[in-house]
Amino acid sequence: MKALVARLDSFGDVLLAGPAVRAVAARARHTTLLCGPRGAPAARMLPGVDEVIVWDAPWVGLDPPAVDRGDVGRLVERVARRAPDVAVVLTSFHQSPLPTALLLRMAGAGRLAADCEDYPGSLLDVRHRRAPHRHEVLAALDVAAAAGFPLPEGDDGRLAVRRPPAPDALVGGAGYVVVHPGAAVPARRWGRERCAAAVRLLVRAGYRVVVTGGRGERGLTAAVAAGGALDLGGRTGPAELAGVLSRAAAVVVGNTGPAHLAAAVGTPVVSLFAPVVPAERWAPYGVPHVLLGDERAPCASSRARVCPVAGHPCLSGVSPEDVLAAVEKLTGRTPGLDPCLERTP
């Protein structure tokens, strides 16, 4: 049987789909992952994926392209050549699977399954209803199971990536704290000055600190690392970043893709969580973590990209001392405190 799994949005979203992808791959002889350009690097890291098709959907993403008939036709033809016997469309709780399902149906995909609140007509063979308040990882596993792909015995359902390259040449020995100050949208960023202050405090407390970021964040990481940290801004691709995170004692990061990458390599997370999406669905999964931020702030569940409230109150109340205390908790310097651990059923 040939299977296709679709998850068209971001890097972190694709990582969260990983356990469901493994469930499908365990029963398929070939598994294709259809993803968007931002999710493609994560797709290539997922165990169980045999092939990645990248397509920039006009209904997904931060800057979606215009609808192009030729582009849509080429995708349909490309999927048709793979002739998947079954397709599982994974979406977030606020997204509709029906545009993707329509294209897959046009491509001749055999059996289609998805979470769907809207009437799907003939687009879906399995119309699953998402359980309330379900974490994204578990919601995806539920859809896969409804389509006939339960998590196989021996798979713990946690996030995972293919073994990353060793980071020794970049960071030396293990045991450092990673601070990742960036995020794809401003509403999820704690702020340069606060991150820099937290780095200085961590260094004074005796931690070895590594600051990470993408090529476009070199100015940010340089400023944040100036207080005595190692600046890796622009020096790691996704696989190298996974390696760096895998050797860390803890990672300080917003609710953005690298938080889920840290979880995928088993590293505890201090999550500077802006509640523009609910933590119950998007918190770091399957690893010890501490959530910092006001989950009752006015921006809660707004899905805002730019903070809609003056002063960014959901994160501005988090202090560098709060971050230090959370790191100490996760690294065992504060006895008797048990960080939160998401457990799979």
mmCIF file of C-alpha atoms in Angstrom:
data_model
loop_
_atom_site.group_PDB
_atom_site.id
_atom_site.type_symbol
_atom_site.label_atom_id
_atom_site.label_comp_id
_atom_site.label_asym_id
_atom_site.label_seq_id
_atom_site.Cartn_x
_atom_site.Cartn_y
_atom_site.Cartn_z
ATOM 1 C CA MET A 1 0.000 0.000 0.000
ATOM 2 C CA LYS A 2 1.191 3.490 -0.865
ATOM 3 C CA ALA A 3 0.266 6.273 1.532
ATOM 4 C CA LEU A 4 0.405 10.044 1.495
ATOM 5 C CA VAL A 5 0.283 12.298 4.552
ATOM 6 C CA ALA A 6 -0.351 16.013 4.057
ATOM 7 C CA ARG A 7 0.716 18.697 6.531
ATOM 8 C CA LEU A 8 1.068 21.976 4.679
ATOM 9 C CA ASP A 9 2.034 24.548 7.274
ATOM 10 C CA SER A 10 5.158 25.246 9.326
ATOM 11 C CA PHE A 11 8.313 23.530 10.557
ATOM 12 C CA GLY A 12 6.944 22.894 14.037
ATOM 13 C CA ASP A 13 3.596 21.672 12.729
ATOM 14 C CA VAL A 14 5.329 19.044 10.616
ATOM 15 C CA LEU A 15 7.388 17.890 13.601
ATOM 16 C CA LEU A 16 4.185 17.517 15.629
ATOM 17 C CA ALA A 17 2.793 15.322 12.843
ATOM 18 C CA GLY A 18 5.766 12.977 13.172
ATOM 19 C CA PRO A 19 4.197 10.282 15.387
ATOM 20 C CA ALA A 20 1.163 10.087 13.079
ATOM 21 C CA VAL A 21 3.471 9.818 10.074
ATOM 22 C CA ARG A 22 5.271 6.913 11.755
ATOM 23 C CA ALA A 23 1.937 5.214 12.406
ATOM 24 C CA VAL A 24 1.049 5.446 8.718
ATOM 25 C CA ALA A 25 4.527 4.394 7.583
ATOM 26 C CA ALA A 26 4.445 1.284 9.777
ATOM 27 C CA ARG A 27 1.674 -0.143 7.581
ATOM 28 C CA ALA A 28 2.574 1.319 4.200
ATOM 29 C CA ARG A 29 5.283 0.184 1.811
ATOM 30 C CA HIS A 30 5.892 3.767 0.668
ATOM 31 C CA THR A 31 4.998 6.975 2.508
ATOM 32 C CA THR A 32 4.989 10.391 0.853
ATOM 33 C CA LEU A 33 4.747 13.551 2.940
ATOM 34 C CA LEU A 34 3.147 16.530 1.210
ATOM 35 C CA CYS A 35 4.246 19.719 2.950
ATOM 36 C CA GLY A 36 4.822 23.425 2.451
ATOM 37 C CA PRO A 37 8.215 25.086 1.980
ATOM 38 C CA ARG A 38 8.519 26.083 5.639
ATOM 39 C CA GLY A 39 7.785 22.552 6.758
ATOM 40 C CA ALA A 40 10.031 20.816 4.225
ATOM 41 C CA PRO A 41 13.226 20.804 6.348
ATOM 42 C CA ALA A 42 11.306 19.109 9.159
ATOM 43 C CA ALA A 43 9.682 16.644 6.757
ATOM 44 C CA ARG A 44 13.093 15.468 5.587
ATOM 45 C CA MET A 45 14.081 14.744 9.192
ATOM 46 C CA LEU A 46 11.091 12.559 10.085
ATOM 47 C CA PRO A 47 11.502 8.794 10.463
ATOM 48 C CA GLY A 48 9.200 6.858 8.158
ATOM 49 C CA VAL A 49 9.122 9.379 5.317
ATOM 50 C CA ASP A 50 10.231 7.913 1.981
ATOM 51 C CA GLU A 51 9.551 10.951 -0.200
ATOM 52 C CA VAL A 52 8.758 14.627 0.335
ATOM 53 C CA ILE A 53 6.615 16.689 -2.041
ATOM 54 C CA VAL A 54 6.849 20.425 -1.382
ATOM 55 C CA TRP A 55 4.014 22.700 -2.431
ATOM 56 C CA ASP A 56 3.243 26.253 -1.356
ATOM 57 C CA ALA A 57 -0.513 26.202 -0.801
ATOM 58 C CA PRO A 58 -2.364 29.482 -1.341
ATOM 59 C CA TRP A 59 -4.482 28.984 1.798
ATOM 60 C CA VAL A 60 -1.630 28.313 4.258
ATOM 61 C CA GLY A 61 1.352 30.197 5.615
ATOM 62 C CA LEU A 62 2.503 33.662 6.578
ATOM 63 C CA ASP A 63 2.666 34.939 2.995
ATOM 64 C CA PRO A 64 0.611 32.585 0.825
ATOM 65 C CA PRO A 65 1.018 32.783 -2.951
ATOM 66 C CA ALA A 66 -1.730 33.718 -5.356
ATOM 67 C CA VAL A 67 -3.767 30.881 -6.812
ATOM 68 C CA ASP A 68 -2.143 29.664 -10.018
ATOM 69 C CA ARG A 69 -4.059 27.175 -12.158
ATOM 70 C CA GLY A 70 -0.903 25.749 -13.698
ATOM 71 C CA ASP A 71 0.768 25.305 -10.311
ATOM 72 C CA VAL A 72 -2.294 23.524 -8.936
ATOM 73 C CA GLY A 73 -2.436 21.314 -12.020
ATOM 74 C CA ARG A 74 1.216 20.355 -11.687
ATOM 75 C CA LEU A 75 0.684 19.315 -8.073
ATOM 76 C CA VAL A 76 -2.333 17.208 -9.006
ATOM 77 C CA GLU A 77 -0.345 15.492 -11.749
ATOM 78 C CA ARG A 78 2.606 14.903 -9.452
ATOM 79 C CA VAL A 79 0.443 13.266 -6.798
ATOM 80 C CA ALA A 80 -1.421 11.276 -9.455
ATOM 81 C CA ARG A 81 1.860 9.742 -10.616
ATOM 82 C CA ARG A 82 2.403 8.414 -7.075
ATOM 83 C CA ALA A 83 -1.122 6.916 -7.042
ATOM 84 C CA PRO A 84 -1.517 6.806 -3.251
ATOM 85 C CA ASP A 85 -3.971 4.200 -2.021
ATOM 86 C CA VAL A 86 -4.726 6.276 1.060
ATOM 87 C CA ALA A 87 -4.158 9.895 2.067
ATOM 88 C CA VAL A 88 -4.331 11.381 5.556
ATOM 89 C CA VAL A 89 -4.757 15.155 5.698
ATOM 90 C CA LEU A 90 -3.478 16.690 8.937
ATOM 91 C CA THR A 91 -4.452 20.215 9.928
ATOM 92 C CA SER A 92 -4.503 22.424 13.001
ATOM 93 C CA PHE A 93 -7.715 22.759 14.972
ATOM 94 C CA HIS A 94 -8.609 26.029 13.211
ATOM 95 C CA GLN A 95 -7.904 24.856 9.644
ATOM 96 C CA SER A 96 -10.081 23.085 7.085
ATOM 97 C CA PRO A 97 -8.720 19.990 5.321
ATOM 98 C CA LEU A 98 -11.122 20.362 2.395
ATOM 99 C CA PRO A 99 -8.965 22.370 -0.053
ATOM 100 C CA THR A 100 -6.212 19.778 0.279
ATOM 101 C CA ALA A 101 -8.709 16.930 0.090
ATOM 102 C CA LEU A 102 -10.158 18.351 -3.133
ATOM 103 C CA LEU A 103 -6.762 18.372 -4.830
ATOM 104 C CA LEU A 104 -5.929 14.878 -3.596
ATOM 105 C CA ARG A 105 -9.294 13.629 -4.834
ATOM 106 C CA MET A 106 -8.574 15.209 -8.231
ATOM 107 C CA ALA A 107 -5.234 13.369 -8.183
ATOM 108 C CA GLY A 108 -7.015 10.056 -7.706
ATOM 109 C CA ALA A 109 -5.964 9.332 -4.136
ATOM 110 C CA GLY A 110 -7.795 6.240 -2.974
ATOM 111 C CA ARG A 111 -9.111 6.712 0.572
ATOM 112 C CA LEU A 112 -9.044 10.143 2.217
ATOM 113 C CA ALA A 113 -9.192 10.840 5.951
ATOM 114 C CA ALA A 114 -9.082 14.057 7.972
ATOM 115 C CA ASP A 115 -10.425 15.954 10.950
ATOM 116 C CA CYS A 116 -13.347 17.952 9.589
ATOM 117 C CA GLU A 117 -16.156 19.997 11.119
ATOM 118 C CA ASP A 118 -17.544 21.123 7.755
ATOM 119 C CA TYR A 119 -19.680 18.946 5.501
ATOM 120 C CA PRO A 120 -17.115 17.218 3.235
ATOM 121 C CA GLY A 121 -19.427 15.915 0.522
ATOM 122 C CA SER A 122 -17.521 13.317 -1.474
ATOM 123 C CA LEU A 123 -14.097 14.674 -0.546
ATOM 124 C CA LEU A 124 -13.511 12.497 2.522
ATOM 125 C CA ASP A 125 -14.036 8.805 3.140
ATOM 126 C CA VAL A 126 -13.193 9.161 6.835
ATOM 127 C CA ARG A 127 -14.544 12.306 8.460
ATOM 128 C CA HIS A 128 -13.078 12.351 11.950
ATOM 129 C CA ARG A 129 -14.153 14.763 14.699
ATOM 130 C CA ARG A 130 -11.364 16.147 16.842
ATOM 131 C CA ALA A 131 -11.725 15.602 20.584
ATOM 132 C CA PRO A 132 -11.920 18.865 22.560
ATOM 133 C CA HIS A 133 -8.694 20.323 23.942
ATOM 134 C CA ARG A 134 -6.567 17.630 22.277
ATOM 135 C CA HIS A 135 -2.851 18.290 21.865
ATOM 136 C CA GLU A 136 -1.848 18.551 18.201
ATOM 137 C CA VAL A 137 0.271 15.394 18.433
ATOM 138 C CA LEU A 138 -2.579 13.329 19.834
ATOM 139 C CA ALA A 139 -5.111 14.847 17.441
ATOM 140 C CA ALA A 140 -2.959 13.774 14.500
ATOM 141 C CA LEU A 141 -2.575 10.283 15.955
ATOM 142 C CA ASP A 142 -6.361 10.098 16.337
ATOM 143 C CA VAL A 143 -6.871 10.865 12.640
ATOM 144 C CA ALA A 144 -4.265 8.299 11.635
ATOM 145 C CA ALA A 145 -5.931 5.661 13.814
ATOM 146 C CA ALA A 146 -9.354 6.479 12.354
ATOM 147 C CA ALA A 147 -7.862 5.937 8.900
ATOM 148 C CA GLY A 148 -6.620 2.496 9.934
ATOM 149 C CA PHE A 149 -3.136 3.396 11.143
ATOM 150 C CA PRO A 150 -2.886 3.036 14.923
ATOM 151 C CA LEU A 151 0.448 3.716 16.538
ATOM 152 C CA PRO A 152 2.395 0.455 16.290
ATOM 153 C CA GLU A 153 3.376 -1.526 19.341
ATOM 154 C CA GLY A 154 6.718 -0.382 20.695
ATOM 155 C CA ASP A 155 6.371 3.194 19.435
ATOM 156 C CA ASP A 156 6.052 5.541 22.413
ATOM 157 C CA GLY A 157 4.350 8.249 20.355
ATOM 158 C CA ARG A 158 6.869 10.930 21.194
ATOM 159 C CA LEU A 159 8.355 13.345 18.708
ATOM 160 C CA ALA A 160 11.449 12.094 16.916
ATOM 161 C CA VAL A 161 13.818 13.004 14.105
ATOM 162 C CA ARG A 162 16.497 11.086 12.274
ATOM 163 C CA ARG A 163 19.812 11.055 14.111
ATOM 164 C CA PRO A 164 21.314 14.541 13.794
ATOM 165 C CA PRO A 165 24.994 15.252 13.168
ATOM 166 C CA ALA A 166 27.194 15.491 16.244
ATOM 167 C CA PRO A 167 27.574 19.145 17.310
ATOM 168 C CA ASP A 168 31.021 18.809 18.898
ATOM 169 C CA ALA A 169 32.754 21.071 16.385
ATOM 170 C CA LEU A 170 30.240 23.812 17.109
ATOM 171 C CA VAL A 171 29.734 23.589 20.863
ATOM 172 C CA GLY A 172 32.276 21.236 22.401
ATOM 173 C CA GLY A 173 30.932 19.105 25.229
ATOM 174 C CA ALA A 174 27.331 18.627 26.318
ATOM 175 C CA GLY A 175 25.453 20.248 29.183
ATOM 176 C CA TYR A 176 25.030 23.852 28.039
ATOM 177 C CA VAL A 177 21.800 25.870 27.976
ATOM 178 C CA VAL A 178 20.494 26.987 24.588
ATOM 179 C CA VAL A 179 18.689 30.310 24.253
ATOM 180 C CA HIS A 180 16.794 30.699 20.969
ATOM 181 C CA PRO A 181 15.438 34.267 20.910
ATOM 182 C CA GLY A 182 13.763 34.338 17.505
ATOM 183 C CA ALA A 183 10.333 33.314 16.271
ATOM 184 C CA ALA A 184 8.574 33.481 12.931
ATOM 185 C CA VAL A 185 6.119 36.155 14.112
ATOM 186 C CA PRO A 186 6.637 39.091 16.525
ATOM 187 C CA ALA A 187 3.803 38.109 18.880
ATOM 188 C CA ARG A 188 5.786 35.053 19.983
ATOM 189 C CA ARG A 189 9.076 36.840 20.724
ATOM 190 C CA TRP A 190 10.122 37.673 24.265
ATOM 191 C CA GLY A 191 12.328 40.527 23.092
ATOM 192 C CA ARG A 192 16.030 41.126 22.478
ATOM 193 C CA GLU A 193 16.737 42.984 25.719
ATOM 194 C CA ARG A 194 15.014 40.424 27.934
ATOM 195 C CA CYS A 195 16.775 37.535 26.195
ATOM 196 C CA ALA A 196 20.128 39.279 26.589
ATOM 197 C CA ALA A 197 19.463 39.892 30.282
ATOM 198 C CA ALA A 198 18.535 36.242 30.772
ATOM 199 C CA VAL A 199 21.757 35.151 29.072
ATOM 200 C CA ARG A 200 23.823 37.375 31.362
ATOM 201 C CA LEU A 201 22.033 35.989 34.407
ATOM 202 C CA LEU A 202 22.504 32.389 33.283
ATOM 203 C CA VAL A 203 26.208 32.980 32.661
ATOM 204 C CA ARG A 204 26.627 34.565 36.105
ATOM 205 C CA ALA A 205 24.866 31.545 37.602
ATOM 206 C CA GLY A 206 27.536 29.305 36.096
ATOM 207 C CA TYR A 207 25.770 27.989 33.018
ATOM 208 C CA ARG A 208 27.471 27.656 29.667
ATOM 209 C CA VAL A 209 25.082 29.332 27.243
ATOM 210 C CA VAL A 210 24.692 28.886 23.487
ATOM 211 C CA VAL A 211 22.520 31.275 21.456
ATOM 212 C CA THR A 212 20.993 29.960 18.228
ATOM 213 C CA GLY A 213 19.153 31.528 15.306
ATOM 214 C CA GLY A 214 18.791 31.486 11.550
ATOM 215 C CA ARG A 215 20.778 33.325 8.895
ATOM 216 C CA GLY A 216 18.452 36.297 9.059
ATOM 217 C CA GLU A 217 18.800 36.554 12.831
ATOM 218 C CA ARG A 218 22.531 37.141 13.157
ATOM 219 C CA GLY A 219 22.086 40.662 14.500
ATOM 220 C CA LEU A 220 19.636 39.380 17.083
ATOM 221 C CA THR A 221 21.789 36.480 18.229
ATOM 222 C CA ALA A 222 24.926 38.640 18.408
ATOM 223 C CA ALA A 223 23.171 41.099 20.706
ATOM 224 C CA VAL A 224 21.682 38.373 22.889
ATOM 225 C CA ALA A 225 24.972 36.452 23.151
ATOM 226 C CA ALA A 226 27.064 39.512 24.016
ATOM 227 C CA GLY A 227 26.873 38.769 27.729
ATOM 228 C CA GLY A 228 29.222 35.801 27.540
ATOM 229 C CA ALA A 229 27.433 33.205 25.420
ATOM 230 C CA LEU A 230 28.520 31.349 22.304
ATOM 231 C CA ASP A 231 26.782 32.857 19.268
ATOM 232 C CA LEU A 232 25.717 30.281 16.669
ATOM 233 C CA GLY A 233 23.433 32.633 14.767
ATOM 234 C CA GLY A 234 23.327 31.630 11.102
ATOM 235 C CA ARG A 235 25.675 28.700 11.621
ATOM 236 C CA THR A 236 23.161 25.861 11.880
ATOM 237 C CA GLY A 237 20.691 24.409 9.448
ATOM 238 C CA PRO A 238 17.796 22.360 10.834
ATOM 239 C CA ALA A 239 19.801 19.139 11.176
ATOM 240 C CA GLU A 240 22.745 20.907 12.828
ATOM 241 C CA LEU A 241 20.371 22.734 15.163
ATOM 242 C CA ALA A 242 18.867 19.389 16.159
ATOM 243 C CA GLY A 243 22.357 18.200 17.019
ATOM 244 C CA VAL A 244 23.047 21.287 19.133
ATOM 245 C CA LEU A 245 19.722 20.953 20.947
ATOM 246 C CA SER A 246 20.274 17.245 21.568
ATOM 247 C CA ARG A 247 23.307 17.906 23.763
ATOM 248 C CA ALA A 248 21.751 20.776 25.738
ATOM 249 C CA ALA A 249 20.680 20.489 29.362
ATOM 250 C CA ALA A 250 17.729 22.789 28.609
ATOM 251 C CA VAL A 251 16.454 25.073 25.860
ATOM 252 C CA VAL A 252 14.908 28.510 26.403
ATOM 253 C CA VAL A 253 12.636 29.277 23.453
ATOM 254 C CA GLY A 254 9.264 30.721 22.474
ATOM 255 C CA ASN A 255 6.345 28.712 21.122
ATOM 256 C CA THR A 256 7.999 28.217 17.767
ATOM 257 C CA GLY A 257 9.535 25.420 15.698
ATOM 258 C CA PRO A 258 12.799 24.947 17.646
ATOM 259 C CA ALA A 259 10.765 24.244 20.800
ATOM 260 C CA HIS A 260 9.309 21.193 19.070
ATOM 261 C CA LEU A 261 12.704 20.277 17.636
ATOM 262 C CA ALA A 262 14.094 20.297 21.182
ATOM 263 C CA ALA A 263 11.277 17.974 22.237
ATOM 264 C CA ALA A 264 12.025 15.724 19.259
ATOM 265 C CA VAL A 265 15.593 15.199 20.497
ATOM 266 C CA GLY A 266 14.465 14.734 24.108
ATOM 267 C CA THR A 267 15.704 17.996 25.612
ATOM 268 C CA PRO A 268 13.783 19.830 28.390
ATOM 269 C CA VAL A 269 12.242 23.152 27.364
ATOM 270 C CA VAL A 270 11.671 26.478 29.091
ATOM 271 C CA SER A 271 8.800 27.679 26.935
ATOM 272 C CA LEU A 272 8.223 31.429 26.691
ATOM 273 C CA PHE A 273 4.689 30.749 25.584
ATOM 274 C CA ALA A 274 2.665 33.558 24.035
ATOM 275 C CA PRO A 275 -0.931 32.304 24.281
ATOM 276 C CA VAL A 276 -1.971 33.417 20.797
ATOM 277 C CA VAL A 277 -2.499 29.676 20.385
ATOM 278 C CA PRO A 278 -3.498 27.513 23.368
ATOM 279 C CA ALA A 279 -0.753 25.764 25.301
ATOM 280 C CA GLU A 280 -2.945 22.713 25.805
ATOM 281 C CA ARG A 281 -2.585 22.081 22.073
ATOM 282 C CA TRP A 282 0.888 23.448 21.349
ATOM 283 C CA ALA A 283 3.083 23.077 24.452
ATOM 284 C CA PRO A 284 6.356 21.120 24.099
ATOM 285 C CA TYR A 285 5.314 17.489 23.914
ATOM 286 C CA GLY A 286 6.703 14.480 25.718
ATOM 287 C CA VAL A 287 9.594 16.202 27.523
ATOM 288 C CA PRO A 288 9.913 17.997 30.870
ATOM 289 C CA HIS A 289 9.045 21.637 30.362
ATOM 290 C CA VAL A 290 8.163 24.832 32.175
ATOM 291 C CA LEU A 291 5.657 27.241 30.634
ATOM 292 C CA LEU A 292 6.309 30.934 31.271
ATOM 293 C CA GLY A 293 3.818 33.600 30.240
ATOM 294 C CA ASP A 294 0.302 34.691 31.078
ATOM 295 C CA GLU A 295 -2.089 32.207 29.495
ATOM 296 C CA ARG A 296 -5.027 34.456 30.450
ATOM 297 C CA ALA A 297 -3.714 37.521 28.614
ATOM 298 C CA PRO A 298 -6.148 39.365 26.303
ATOM 299 C CA CYS A 299 -4.399 37.951 23.227
ATOM 300 C CA ALA A 300 -5.239 34.369 24.229
ATOM 301 C CA SER A 301 -6.259 32.173 21.274
ATOM 302 C CA SER A 302 -6.277 35.181 18.918
ATOM 303 C CA ARG A 303 -3.704 33.568 16.578
ATOM 304 C CA ALA A 304 -2.268 37.080 16.239
ATOM 305 C CA ARG A 305 1.056 37.479 14.456
ATOM 306 C CA VAL A 306 1.690 40.939 15.900
ATOM 307 C CA CYS A 307 0.727 41.475 19.535
ATOM 308 C CA PRO A 308 -2.712 43.131 19.573
ATOM 309 C CA VAL A 309 -2.301 44.423 23.142
ATOM 310 C CA ALA A 310 -0.074 47.345 24.101
ATOM 311 C CA GLY A 311 2.979 46.290 26.073
ATOM 312 C CA HIS A 312 2.898 42.598 25.085
ATOM 313 C CA PRO A 313 1.546 41.656 28.538
ATOM 314 C CA CYS A 314 1.553 37.900 28.014
ATOM 315 C CA LEU A 315 5.370 37.842 27.980
ATOM 316 C CA SER A 316 6.459 41.207 29.377
ATOM 317 C CA GLY A 317 5.710 39.981 32.886
ATOM 318 C CA VAL A 318 8.292 37.193 32.552
ATOM 319 C CA SER A 319 11.600 38.237 34.106
ATOM 320 C CA PRO A 320 15.135 36.957 33.491
ATOM 321 C CA GLU A 321 14.980 35.636 37.046
ATOM 322 C CA ASP A 322 11.922 33.572 36.090
ATOM 323 C CA VAL A 323 13.910 32.053 33.238
ATOM 324 C CA LEU A 324 16.853 31.257 35.513
ATOM 325 C CA ALA A 325 14.535 29.608 38.035
ATOM 326 C CA ALA A 326 12.938 27.520 35.285
ATOM 327 C CA VAL A 327 16.328 26.426 33.952
ATOM 328 C CA GLU A 328 17.439 25.498 37.464
ATOM 329 C CA LYS A 329 14.264 23.491 37.890
ATOM 330 C CA LEU A 330 14.777 21.555 34.659
ATOM 331 C CA THR A 331 18.489 20.966 35.194
ATOM 332 C CA GLY A 332 18.055 19.724 38.754
ATOM 333 C CA ARG A 333 19.592 22.626 40.622
ATOM 334 C CA THR A 334 16.317 23.205 42.482
ATOM 335 C CA PRO A 335 15.542 20.017 44.467
ATOM 336 C CA GLY A 336 12.020 18.824 45.088
ATOM 337 C CA LEU A 337 10.401 20.467 42.060
ATOM 338 C CA ASP A 338 8.926 18.364 39.282
ATOM 339 C CA PRO A 339 8.634 20.020 35.870
ATOM 340 C CA CYS A 340 5.570 19.278 33.812
ATOM 341 C CA LEU A 341 5.840 16.221 31.578
ATOM 342 C CA GLU A 342 3.387 15.522 28.791
ATOM 343 C CA ARG A 343 2.778 11.791 28.656
ATOM 344 C CA THR A 344 1.453 9.846 25.729
ATOM 345 C CA PRO A 345 -1.447 7.502 26.468
#
